[in-house]
PDB file of C-alpha atoms in Angstrom:
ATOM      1  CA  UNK A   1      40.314 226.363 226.436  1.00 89.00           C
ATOM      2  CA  UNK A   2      44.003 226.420 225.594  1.00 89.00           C
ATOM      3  CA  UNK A   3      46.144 223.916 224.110  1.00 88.00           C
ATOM      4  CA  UNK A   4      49.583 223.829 223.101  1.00 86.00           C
ATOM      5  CA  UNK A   5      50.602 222.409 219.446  1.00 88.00           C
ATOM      6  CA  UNK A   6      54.291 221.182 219.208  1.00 86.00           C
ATOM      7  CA  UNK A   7      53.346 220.214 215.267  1.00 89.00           C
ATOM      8  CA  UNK A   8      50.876 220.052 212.971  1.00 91.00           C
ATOM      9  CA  UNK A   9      50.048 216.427 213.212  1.00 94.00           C
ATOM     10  CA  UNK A  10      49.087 217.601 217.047  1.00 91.00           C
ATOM     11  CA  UNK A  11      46.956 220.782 215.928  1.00 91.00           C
ATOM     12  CA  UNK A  12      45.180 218.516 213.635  1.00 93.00           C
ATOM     13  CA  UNK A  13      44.193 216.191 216.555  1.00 93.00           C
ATOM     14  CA  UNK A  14      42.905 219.250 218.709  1.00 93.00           C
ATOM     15  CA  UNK A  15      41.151 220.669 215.942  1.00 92.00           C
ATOM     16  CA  UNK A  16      39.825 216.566 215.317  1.00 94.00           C
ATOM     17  CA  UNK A  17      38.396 216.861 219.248  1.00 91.00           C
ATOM     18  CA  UNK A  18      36.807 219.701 218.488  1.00 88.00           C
ATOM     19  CA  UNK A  19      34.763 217.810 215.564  1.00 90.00           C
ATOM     20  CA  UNK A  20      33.676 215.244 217.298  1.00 90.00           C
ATOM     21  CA  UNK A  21      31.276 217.694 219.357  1.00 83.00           C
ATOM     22  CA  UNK A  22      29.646 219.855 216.558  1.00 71.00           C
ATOM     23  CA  UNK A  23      26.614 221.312 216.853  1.00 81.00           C
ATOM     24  CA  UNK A  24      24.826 221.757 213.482  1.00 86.00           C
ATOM     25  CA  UNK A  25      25.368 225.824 212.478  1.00 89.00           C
ATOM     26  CA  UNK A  26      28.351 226.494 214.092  1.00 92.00           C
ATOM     27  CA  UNK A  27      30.418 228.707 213.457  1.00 94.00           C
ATOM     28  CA  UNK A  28      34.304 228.678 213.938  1.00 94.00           C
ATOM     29  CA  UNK A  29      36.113 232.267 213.258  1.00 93.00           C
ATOM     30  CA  UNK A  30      40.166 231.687 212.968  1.00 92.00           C
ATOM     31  CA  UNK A  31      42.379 234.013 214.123  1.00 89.00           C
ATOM     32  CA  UNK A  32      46.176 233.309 212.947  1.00 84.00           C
ATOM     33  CA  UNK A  33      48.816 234.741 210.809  1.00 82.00           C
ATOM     34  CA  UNK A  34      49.816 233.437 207.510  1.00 82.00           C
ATOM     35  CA  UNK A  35      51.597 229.689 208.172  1.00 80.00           C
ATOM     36  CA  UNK A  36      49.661 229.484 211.799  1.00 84.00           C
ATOM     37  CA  UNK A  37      48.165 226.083 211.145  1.00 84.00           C
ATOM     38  CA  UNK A  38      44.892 227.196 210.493  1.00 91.00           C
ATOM     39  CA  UNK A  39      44.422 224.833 207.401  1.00 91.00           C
ATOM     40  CA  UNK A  40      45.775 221.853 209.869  1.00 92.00           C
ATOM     41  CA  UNK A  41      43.235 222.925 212.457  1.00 93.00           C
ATOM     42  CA  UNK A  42      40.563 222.297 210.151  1.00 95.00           C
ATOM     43  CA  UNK A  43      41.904 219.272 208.788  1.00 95.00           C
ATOM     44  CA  UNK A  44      41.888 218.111 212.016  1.00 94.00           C
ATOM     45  CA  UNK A  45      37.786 219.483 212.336  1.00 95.00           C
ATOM     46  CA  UNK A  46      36.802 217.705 209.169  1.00 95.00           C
ATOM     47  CA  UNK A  47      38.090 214.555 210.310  1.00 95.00           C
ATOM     48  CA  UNK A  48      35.959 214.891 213.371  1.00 94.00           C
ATOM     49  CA  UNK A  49      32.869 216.123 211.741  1.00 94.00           C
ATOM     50  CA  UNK A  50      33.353 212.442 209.798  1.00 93.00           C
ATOM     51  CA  UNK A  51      34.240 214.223 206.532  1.00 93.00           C
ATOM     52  CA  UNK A  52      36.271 212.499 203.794  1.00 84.00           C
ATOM     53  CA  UNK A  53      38.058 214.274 201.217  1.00 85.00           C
ATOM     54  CA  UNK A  54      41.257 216.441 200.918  1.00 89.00           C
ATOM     55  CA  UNK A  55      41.047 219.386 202.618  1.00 90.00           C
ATOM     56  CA  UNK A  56      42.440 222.318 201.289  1.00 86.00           C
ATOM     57  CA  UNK A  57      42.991 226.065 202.056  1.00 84.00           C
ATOM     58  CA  UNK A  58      40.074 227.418 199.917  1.00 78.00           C
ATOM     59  CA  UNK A  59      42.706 230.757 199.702  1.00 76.00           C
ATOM     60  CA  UNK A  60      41.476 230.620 195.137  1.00 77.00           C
ATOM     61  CA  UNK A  61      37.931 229.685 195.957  1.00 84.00           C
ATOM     62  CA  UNK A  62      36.870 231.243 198.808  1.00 89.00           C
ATOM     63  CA  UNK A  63      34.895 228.321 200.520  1.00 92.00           C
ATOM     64  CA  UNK A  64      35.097 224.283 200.129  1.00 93.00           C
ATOM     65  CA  UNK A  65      32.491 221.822 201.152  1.00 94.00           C
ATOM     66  CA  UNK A  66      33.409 218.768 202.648  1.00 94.00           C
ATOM     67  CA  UNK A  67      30.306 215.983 203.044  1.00 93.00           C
ATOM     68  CA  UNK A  68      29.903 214.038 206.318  1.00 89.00           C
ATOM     69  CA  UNK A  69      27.498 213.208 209.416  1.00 90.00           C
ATOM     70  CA  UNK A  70      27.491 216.570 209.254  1.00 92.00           C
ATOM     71  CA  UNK A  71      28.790 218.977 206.334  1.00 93.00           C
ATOM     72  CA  UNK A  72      32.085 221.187 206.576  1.00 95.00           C
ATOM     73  CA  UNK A  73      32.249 224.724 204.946  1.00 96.00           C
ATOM     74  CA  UNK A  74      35.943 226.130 204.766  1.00 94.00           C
ATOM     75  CA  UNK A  75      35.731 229.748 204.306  1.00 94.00           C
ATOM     76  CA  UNK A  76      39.112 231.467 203.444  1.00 90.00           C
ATOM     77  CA  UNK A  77      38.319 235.667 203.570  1.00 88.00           C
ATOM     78  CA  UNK A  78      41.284 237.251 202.814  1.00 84.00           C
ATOM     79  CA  UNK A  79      40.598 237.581 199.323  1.00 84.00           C
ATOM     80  CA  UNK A  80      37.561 239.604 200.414  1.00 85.00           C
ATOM     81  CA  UNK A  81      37.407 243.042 200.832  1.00 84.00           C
ATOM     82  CA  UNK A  82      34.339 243.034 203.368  1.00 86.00           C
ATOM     83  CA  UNK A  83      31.185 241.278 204.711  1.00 88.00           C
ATOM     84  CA  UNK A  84      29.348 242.685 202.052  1.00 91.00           C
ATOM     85  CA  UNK A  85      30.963 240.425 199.797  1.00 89.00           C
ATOM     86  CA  UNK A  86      31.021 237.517 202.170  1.00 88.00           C
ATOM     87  CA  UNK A  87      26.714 238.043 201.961  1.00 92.00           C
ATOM     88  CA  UNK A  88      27.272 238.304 197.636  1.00 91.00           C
ATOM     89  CA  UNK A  89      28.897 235.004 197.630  1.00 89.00           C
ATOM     90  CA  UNK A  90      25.708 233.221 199.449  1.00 91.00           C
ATOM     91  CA  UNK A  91      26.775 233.523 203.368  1.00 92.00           C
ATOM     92  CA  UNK A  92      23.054 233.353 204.994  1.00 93.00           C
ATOM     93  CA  UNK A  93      22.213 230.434 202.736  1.00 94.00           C
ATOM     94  CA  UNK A  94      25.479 228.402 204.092  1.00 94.00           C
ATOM     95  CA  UNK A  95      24.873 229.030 207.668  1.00 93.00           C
ATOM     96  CA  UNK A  96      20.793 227.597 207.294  1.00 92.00           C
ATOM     97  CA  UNK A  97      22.020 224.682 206.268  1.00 92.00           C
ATOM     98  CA  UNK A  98      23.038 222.833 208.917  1.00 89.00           C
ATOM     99  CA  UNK A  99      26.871 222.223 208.622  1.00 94.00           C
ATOM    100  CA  UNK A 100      29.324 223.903 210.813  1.00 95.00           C
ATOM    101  CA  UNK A 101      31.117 226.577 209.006  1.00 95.00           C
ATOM    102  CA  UNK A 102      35.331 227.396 209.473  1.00 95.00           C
ATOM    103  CA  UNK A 103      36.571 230.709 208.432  1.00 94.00           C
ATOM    104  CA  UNK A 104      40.003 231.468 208.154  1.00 91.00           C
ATOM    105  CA  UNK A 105      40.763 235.436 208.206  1.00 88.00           C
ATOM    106  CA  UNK A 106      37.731 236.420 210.107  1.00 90.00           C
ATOM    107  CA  UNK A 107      38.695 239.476 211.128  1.00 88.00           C
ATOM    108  CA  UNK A 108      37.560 241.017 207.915  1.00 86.00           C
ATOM    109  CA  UNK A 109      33.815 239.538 208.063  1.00 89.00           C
ATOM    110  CA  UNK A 110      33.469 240.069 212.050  1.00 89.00           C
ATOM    111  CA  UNK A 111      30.093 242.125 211.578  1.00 90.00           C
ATOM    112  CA  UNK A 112      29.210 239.087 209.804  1.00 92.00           C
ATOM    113  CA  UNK A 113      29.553 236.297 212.086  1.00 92.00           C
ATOM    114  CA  UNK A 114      26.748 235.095 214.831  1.00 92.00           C
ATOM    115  CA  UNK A 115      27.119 236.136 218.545  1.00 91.00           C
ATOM    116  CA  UNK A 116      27.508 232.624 219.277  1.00 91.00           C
ATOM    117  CA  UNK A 117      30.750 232.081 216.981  1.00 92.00           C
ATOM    118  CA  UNK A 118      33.121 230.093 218.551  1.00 92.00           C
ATOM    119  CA  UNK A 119      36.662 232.015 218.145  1.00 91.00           C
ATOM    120  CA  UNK A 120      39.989 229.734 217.507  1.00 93.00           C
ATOM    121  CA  UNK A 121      42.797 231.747 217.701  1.00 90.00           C
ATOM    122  CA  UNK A 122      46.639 229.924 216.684  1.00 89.00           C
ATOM    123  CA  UNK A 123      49.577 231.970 217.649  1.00 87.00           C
ATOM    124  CA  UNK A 124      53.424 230.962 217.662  1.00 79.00           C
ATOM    125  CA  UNK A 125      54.849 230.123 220.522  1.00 85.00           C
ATOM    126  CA  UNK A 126      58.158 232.372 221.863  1.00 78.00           C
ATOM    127  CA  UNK A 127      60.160 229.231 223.021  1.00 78.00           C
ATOM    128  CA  UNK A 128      59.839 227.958 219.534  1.00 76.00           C
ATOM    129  CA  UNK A 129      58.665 228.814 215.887  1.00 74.00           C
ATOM    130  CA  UNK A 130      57.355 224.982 215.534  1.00 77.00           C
ATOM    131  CA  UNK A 131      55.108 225.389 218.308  1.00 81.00           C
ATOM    132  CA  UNK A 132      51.296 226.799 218.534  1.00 85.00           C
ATOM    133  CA  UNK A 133      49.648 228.377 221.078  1.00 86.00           C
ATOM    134  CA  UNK A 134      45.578 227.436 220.418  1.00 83.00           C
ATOM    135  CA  UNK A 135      42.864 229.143 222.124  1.00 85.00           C
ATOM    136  CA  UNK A 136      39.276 228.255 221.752  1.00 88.00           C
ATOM    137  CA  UNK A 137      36.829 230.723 223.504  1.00 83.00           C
ATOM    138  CA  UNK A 138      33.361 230.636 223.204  1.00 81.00           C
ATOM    139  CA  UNK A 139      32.315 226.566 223.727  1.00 66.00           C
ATOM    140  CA  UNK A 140      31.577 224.620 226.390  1.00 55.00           C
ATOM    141  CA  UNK A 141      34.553 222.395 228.000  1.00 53.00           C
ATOM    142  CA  UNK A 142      34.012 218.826 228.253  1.00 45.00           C
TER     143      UNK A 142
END
């Protein structure tokens, strides 16, 4: 699926339809330069997934949980040199339990994410810097 994003409010509300048709354990890998929108995108999840709470990029702490009908983990990697590390800081014990996990900077923990990861990638736009280009590969369409 593709979308287009013309602000952040808007990449919130895709990444909010996207939440409202979780499946317990999955896994969302971002894709996205620095200032993308991937923090939006997941704002926009959390509020789908029924979470309350700020959400913030977890960028100092790695990963922030977020209760709701079903529990949020927001994974930020680039402070991490490797999967290896992503498996020190408890990754196997996160995805058993039931939540959907986000994870900004995937790219450096690819050999650790499922084969069924669902892959959001945010990209800018050539006819303008405000706008996102969002592809989601790797769920069903509804």
């Amino acid at each position: 699926m593709k979308y287009l994003s013309h602000s952040e409010k808007e990449t919130e509300l895709i990444g909010e339809t996207l939440g409202k048709q979780p499946i317990p354990g999955t896994v969302l890998a971002y894709r996205g330069d620095l200032g993308m929108g991937k923090t939006a995108f997941t704002r926009g999840l959390a509020r789908g997934l029924g979470c309350t709470g700020r959400v913030t990029s977890p960028t100092f702490t790695i990963v922030n949980e977020y209760e709701g009908k079903i529990p949020l983990f927001h994974f930020d990697m680039y402070r991490l040199p490797d999967s290896d590390a992503l498996f020190d800081i408890g990754w196997e014990d996160y995805l058993s339990r039931g939540g959907v996990c986000a994870v900004e900077w995937s790219e450096r923990v690819g050999d650790a994410l499922p084969q069924d990861t669902i892959w959001v990638e945010i990209t800018r736009c050539p006819e303008s810097d405000n706008w996102r280009s969002i592809t989601v590969e790797g769920v069903a369409e509804t």
